[in-house]
PDB file of C-alpha atoms in Angstrom:
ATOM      1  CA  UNK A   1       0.000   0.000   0.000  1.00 88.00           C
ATOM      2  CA  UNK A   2       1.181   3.515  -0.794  1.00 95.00           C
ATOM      3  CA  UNK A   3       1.012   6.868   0.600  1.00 97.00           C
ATOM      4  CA  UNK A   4      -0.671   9.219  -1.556  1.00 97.00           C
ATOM      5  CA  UNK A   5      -1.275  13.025  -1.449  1.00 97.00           C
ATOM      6  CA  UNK A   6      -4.451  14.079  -2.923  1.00 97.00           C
ATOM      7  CA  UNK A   7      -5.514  18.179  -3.217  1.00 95.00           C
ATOM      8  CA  UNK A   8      -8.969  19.638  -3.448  1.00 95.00           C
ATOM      9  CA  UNK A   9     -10.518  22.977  -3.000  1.00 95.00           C
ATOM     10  CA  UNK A  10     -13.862  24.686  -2.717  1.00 95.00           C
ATOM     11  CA  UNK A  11     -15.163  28.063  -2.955  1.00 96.00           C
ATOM     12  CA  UNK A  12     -17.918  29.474  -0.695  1.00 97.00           C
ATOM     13  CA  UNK A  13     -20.134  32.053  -1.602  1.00 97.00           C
ATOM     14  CA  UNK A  14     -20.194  33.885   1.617  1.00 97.00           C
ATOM     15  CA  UNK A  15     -18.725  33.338   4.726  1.00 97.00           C
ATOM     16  CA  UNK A  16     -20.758  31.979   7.123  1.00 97.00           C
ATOM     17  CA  UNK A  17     -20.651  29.123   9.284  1.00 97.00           C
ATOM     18  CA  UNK A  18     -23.597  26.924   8.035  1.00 97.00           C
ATOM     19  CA  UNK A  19     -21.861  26.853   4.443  1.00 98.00           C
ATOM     20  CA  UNK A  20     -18.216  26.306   5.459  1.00 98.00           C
ATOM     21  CA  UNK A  21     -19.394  23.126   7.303  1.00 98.00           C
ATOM     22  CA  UNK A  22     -21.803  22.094   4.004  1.00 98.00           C
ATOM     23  CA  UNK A  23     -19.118  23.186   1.523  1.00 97.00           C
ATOM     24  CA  UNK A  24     -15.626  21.417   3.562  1.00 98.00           C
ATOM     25  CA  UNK A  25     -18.378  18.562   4.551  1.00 98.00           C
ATOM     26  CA  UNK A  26     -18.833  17.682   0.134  1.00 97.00           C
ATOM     27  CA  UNK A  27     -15.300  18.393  -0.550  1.00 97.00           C
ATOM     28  CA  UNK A  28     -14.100  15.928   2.002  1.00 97.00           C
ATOM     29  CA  UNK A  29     -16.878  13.541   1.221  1.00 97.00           C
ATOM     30  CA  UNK A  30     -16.398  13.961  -2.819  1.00 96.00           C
ATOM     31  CA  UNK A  31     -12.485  13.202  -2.325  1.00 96.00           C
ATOM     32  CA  UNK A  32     -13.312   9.324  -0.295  1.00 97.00           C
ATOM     33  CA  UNK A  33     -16.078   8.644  -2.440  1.00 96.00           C
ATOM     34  CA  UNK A  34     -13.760   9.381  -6.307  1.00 95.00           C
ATOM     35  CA  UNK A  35     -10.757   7.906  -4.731  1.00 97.00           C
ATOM     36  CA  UNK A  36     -12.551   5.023  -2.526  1.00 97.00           C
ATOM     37  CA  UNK A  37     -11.559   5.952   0.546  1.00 98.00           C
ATOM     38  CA  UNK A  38     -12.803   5.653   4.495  1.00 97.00           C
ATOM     39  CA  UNK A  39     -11.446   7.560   6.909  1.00 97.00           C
ATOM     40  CA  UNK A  40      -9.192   5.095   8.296  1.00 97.00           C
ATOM     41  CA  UNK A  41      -7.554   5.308   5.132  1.00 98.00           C
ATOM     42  CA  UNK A  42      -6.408   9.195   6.012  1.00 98.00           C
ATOM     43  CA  UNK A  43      -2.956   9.783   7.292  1.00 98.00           C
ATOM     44  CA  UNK A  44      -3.214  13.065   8.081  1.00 98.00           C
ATOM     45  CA  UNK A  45      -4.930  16.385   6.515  1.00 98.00           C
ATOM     46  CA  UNK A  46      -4.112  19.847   6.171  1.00 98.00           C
ATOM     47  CA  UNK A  47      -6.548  22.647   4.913  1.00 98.00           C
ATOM     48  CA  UNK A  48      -5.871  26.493   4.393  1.00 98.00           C
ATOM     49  CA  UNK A  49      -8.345  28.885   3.871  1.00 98.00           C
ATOM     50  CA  UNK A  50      -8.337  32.391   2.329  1.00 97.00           C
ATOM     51  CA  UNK A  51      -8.115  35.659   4.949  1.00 96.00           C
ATOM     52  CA  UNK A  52     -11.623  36.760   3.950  1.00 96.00           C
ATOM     53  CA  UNK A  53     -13.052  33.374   5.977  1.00 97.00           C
ATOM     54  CA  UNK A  54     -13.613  33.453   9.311  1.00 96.00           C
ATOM     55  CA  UNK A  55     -16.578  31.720  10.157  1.00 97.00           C
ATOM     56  CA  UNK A  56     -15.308  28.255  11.049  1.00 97.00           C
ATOM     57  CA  UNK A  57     -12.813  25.886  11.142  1.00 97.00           C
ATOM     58  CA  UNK A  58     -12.547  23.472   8.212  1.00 97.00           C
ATOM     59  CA  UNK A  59     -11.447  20.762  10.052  1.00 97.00           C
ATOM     60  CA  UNK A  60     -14.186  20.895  12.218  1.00 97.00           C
ATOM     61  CA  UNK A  61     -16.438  20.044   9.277  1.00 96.00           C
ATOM     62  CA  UNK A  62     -14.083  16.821   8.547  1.00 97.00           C
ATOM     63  CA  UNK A  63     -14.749  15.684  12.821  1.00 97.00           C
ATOM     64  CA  UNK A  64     -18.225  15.542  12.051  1.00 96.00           C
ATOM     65  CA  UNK A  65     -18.013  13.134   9.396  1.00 96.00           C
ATOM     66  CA  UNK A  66     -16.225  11.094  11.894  1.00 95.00           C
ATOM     67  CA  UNK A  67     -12.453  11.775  11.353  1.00 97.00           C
ATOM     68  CA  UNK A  68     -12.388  12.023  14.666  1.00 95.00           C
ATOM     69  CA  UNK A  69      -8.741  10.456  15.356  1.00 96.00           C
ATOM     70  CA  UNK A  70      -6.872  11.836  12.274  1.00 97.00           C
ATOM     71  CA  UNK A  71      -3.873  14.679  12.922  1.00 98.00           C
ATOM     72  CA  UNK A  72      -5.718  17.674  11.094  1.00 98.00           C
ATOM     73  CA  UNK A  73      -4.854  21.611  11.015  1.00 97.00           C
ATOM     74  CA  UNK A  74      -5.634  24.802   9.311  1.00 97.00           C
ATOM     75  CA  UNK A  75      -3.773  27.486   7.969  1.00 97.00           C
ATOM     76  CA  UNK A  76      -3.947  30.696   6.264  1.00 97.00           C
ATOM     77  CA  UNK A  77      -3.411  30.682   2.280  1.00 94.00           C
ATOM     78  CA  UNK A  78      -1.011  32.959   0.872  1.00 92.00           C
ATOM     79  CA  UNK A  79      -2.040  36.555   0.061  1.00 88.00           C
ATOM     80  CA  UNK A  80      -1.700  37.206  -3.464  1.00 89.00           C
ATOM     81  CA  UNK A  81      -3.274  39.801  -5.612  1.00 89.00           C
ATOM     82  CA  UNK A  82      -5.693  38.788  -7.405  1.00 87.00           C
ATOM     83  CA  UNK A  83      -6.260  35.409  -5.837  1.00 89.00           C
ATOM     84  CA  UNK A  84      -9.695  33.922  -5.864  1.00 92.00           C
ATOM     85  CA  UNK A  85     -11.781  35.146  -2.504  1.00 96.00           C
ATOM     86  CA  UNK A  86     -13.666  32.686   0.053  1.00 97.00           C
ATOM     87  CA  UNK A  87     -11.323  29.498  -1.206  1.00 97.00           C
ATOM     88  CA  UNK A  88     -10.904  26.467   0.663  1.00 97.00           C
ATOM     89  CA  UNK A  89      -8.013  24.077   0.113  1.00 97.00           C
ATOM     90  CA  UNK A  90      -7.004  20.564   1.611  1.00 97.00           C
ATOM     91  CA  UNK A  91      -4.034  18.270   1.216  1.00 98.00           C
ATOM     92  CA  UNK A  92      -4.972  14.996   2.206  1.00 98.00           C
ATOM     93  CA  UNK A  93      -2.314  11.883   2.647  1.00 98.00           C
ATOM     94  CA  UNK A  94      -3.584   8.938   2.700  1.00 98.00           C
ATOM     95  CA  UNK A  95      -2.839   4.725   2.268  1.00 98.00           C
ATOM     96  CA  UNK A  96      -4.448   3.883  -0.916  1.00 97.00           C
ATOM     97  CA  UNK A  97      -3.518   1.574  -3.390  1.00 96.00           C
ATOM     98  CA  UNK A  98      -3.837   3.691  -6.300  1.00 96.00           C
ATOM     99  CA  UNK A  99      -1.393   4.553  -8.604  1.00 94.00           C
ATOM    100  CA  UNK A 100      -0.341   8.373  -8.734  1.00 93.00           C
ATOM    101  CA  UNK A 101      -2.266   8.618 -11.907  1.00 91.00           C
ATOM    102  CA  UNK A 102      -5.116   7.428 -10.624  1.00 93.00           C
ATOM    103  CA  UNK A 103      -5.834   9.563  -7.652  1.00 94.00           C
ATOM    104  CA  UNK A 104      -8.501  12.006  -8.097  1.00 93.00           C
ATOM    105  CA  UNK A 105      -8.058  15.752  -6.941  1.00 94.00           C
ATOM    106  CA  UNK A 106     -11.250  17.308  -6.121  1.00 93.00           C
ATOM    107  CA  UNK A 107     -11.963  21.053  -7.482  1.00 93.00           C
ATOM    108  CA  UNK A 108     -15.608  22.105  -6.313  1.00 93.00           C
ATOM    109  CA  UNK A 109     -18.098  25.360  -7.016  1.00 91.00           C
ATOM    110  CA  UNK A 110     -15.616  28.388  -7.954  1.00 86.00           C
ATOM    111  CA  UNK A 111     -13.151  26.986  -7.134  1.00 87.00           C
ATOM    112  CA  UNK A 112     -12.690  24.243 -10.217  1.00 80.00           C
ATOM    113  CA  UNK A 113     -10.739  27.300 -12.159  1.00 79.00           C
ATOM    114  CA  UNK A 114      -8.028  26.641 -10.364  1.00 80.00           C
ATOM    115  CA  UNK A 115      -6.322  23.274 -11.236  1.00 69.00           C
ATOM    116  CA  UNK A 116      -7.976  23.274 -14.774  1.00 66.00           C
ATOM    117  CA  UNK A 117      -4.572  21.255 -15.585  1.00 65.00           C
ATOM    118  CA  UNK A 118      -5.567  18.321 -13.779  1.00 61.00           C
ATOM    119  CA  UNK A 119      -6.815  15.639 -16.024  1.00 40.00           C
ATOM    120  CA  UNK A 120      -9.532  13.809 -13.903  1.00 46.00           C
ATOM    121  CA  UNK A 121     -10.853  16.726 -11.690  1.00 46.00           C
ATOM    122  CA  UNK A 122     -14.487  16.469 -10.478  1.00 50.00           C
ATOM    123  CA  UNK A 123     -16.535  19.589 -10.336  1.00 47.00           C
ATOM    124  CA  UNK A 124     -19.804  20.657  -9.343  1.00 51.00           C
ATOM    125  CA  UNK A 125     -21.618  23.152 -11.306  1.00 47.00           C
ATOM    126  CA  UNK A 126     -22.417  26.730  -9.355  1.00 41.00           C
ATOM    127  CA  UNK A 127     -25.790  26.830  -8.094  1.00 42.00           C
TER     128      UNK A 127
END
């Protein structure tokens, strides 16, 4: 078995708590079901979020799903100019027996403009 690294993002609309949850809740739940995952599977994951969020903690979104013994933590994206607002992002390692080719990265809402260079990204139209 084989330690993979799979990325994913998400873009909320606004910034409130009730979305953060929904949005970090699919994203999370989009990545085990494309790459046939459970959570015992997960190693560890890290997600950053954009300075204009502030309603929530991702990770809590990924205890209530039941990850409730995996290291997680949350940082603060880069500043750029010009960066897409209200973003989401996650770095998930896991044990999977994929290959490296065959892991899917998960780009939801918005926020699927920004790996448009991944082959087999799943995205959800905007609502």
């Amino acid at each position: 078995m084989a330690v993979r690294a799979i990325r994913g993002a998400t873009q909320l609309d606004v910034d409130s708590r009730d979305q953060m949850l929904e949005r970090v809740a699919e994203l999370v739940t989009t990545v085990m079901e494309d790459n046939g995952l459970s959570t015992d599977d997960f190693i560890s994951i890290l997600f950053t979020a954009t300075d204009d969020l502030h309603s929530e903690f991702p990770a809590y979104a990924a205890r209530q799903l039941g990850f409730t013994d995996v290291p997680m933590t949350c940082a603060r994206e880069l500043e750029i100019g010009g960066s897409m607002p209200r973003v989401v992002r996650l770095m998930a390692h896991v044990e999977t027996d994929l290959a490296r080719a065959d892991v899917t990265h998960v780009y939801l809402h918005g926020a699927a403009n920004l790996r448009r260079d991944l082959v087999r990204t799943h995205t959800v139209a905007d609502e």
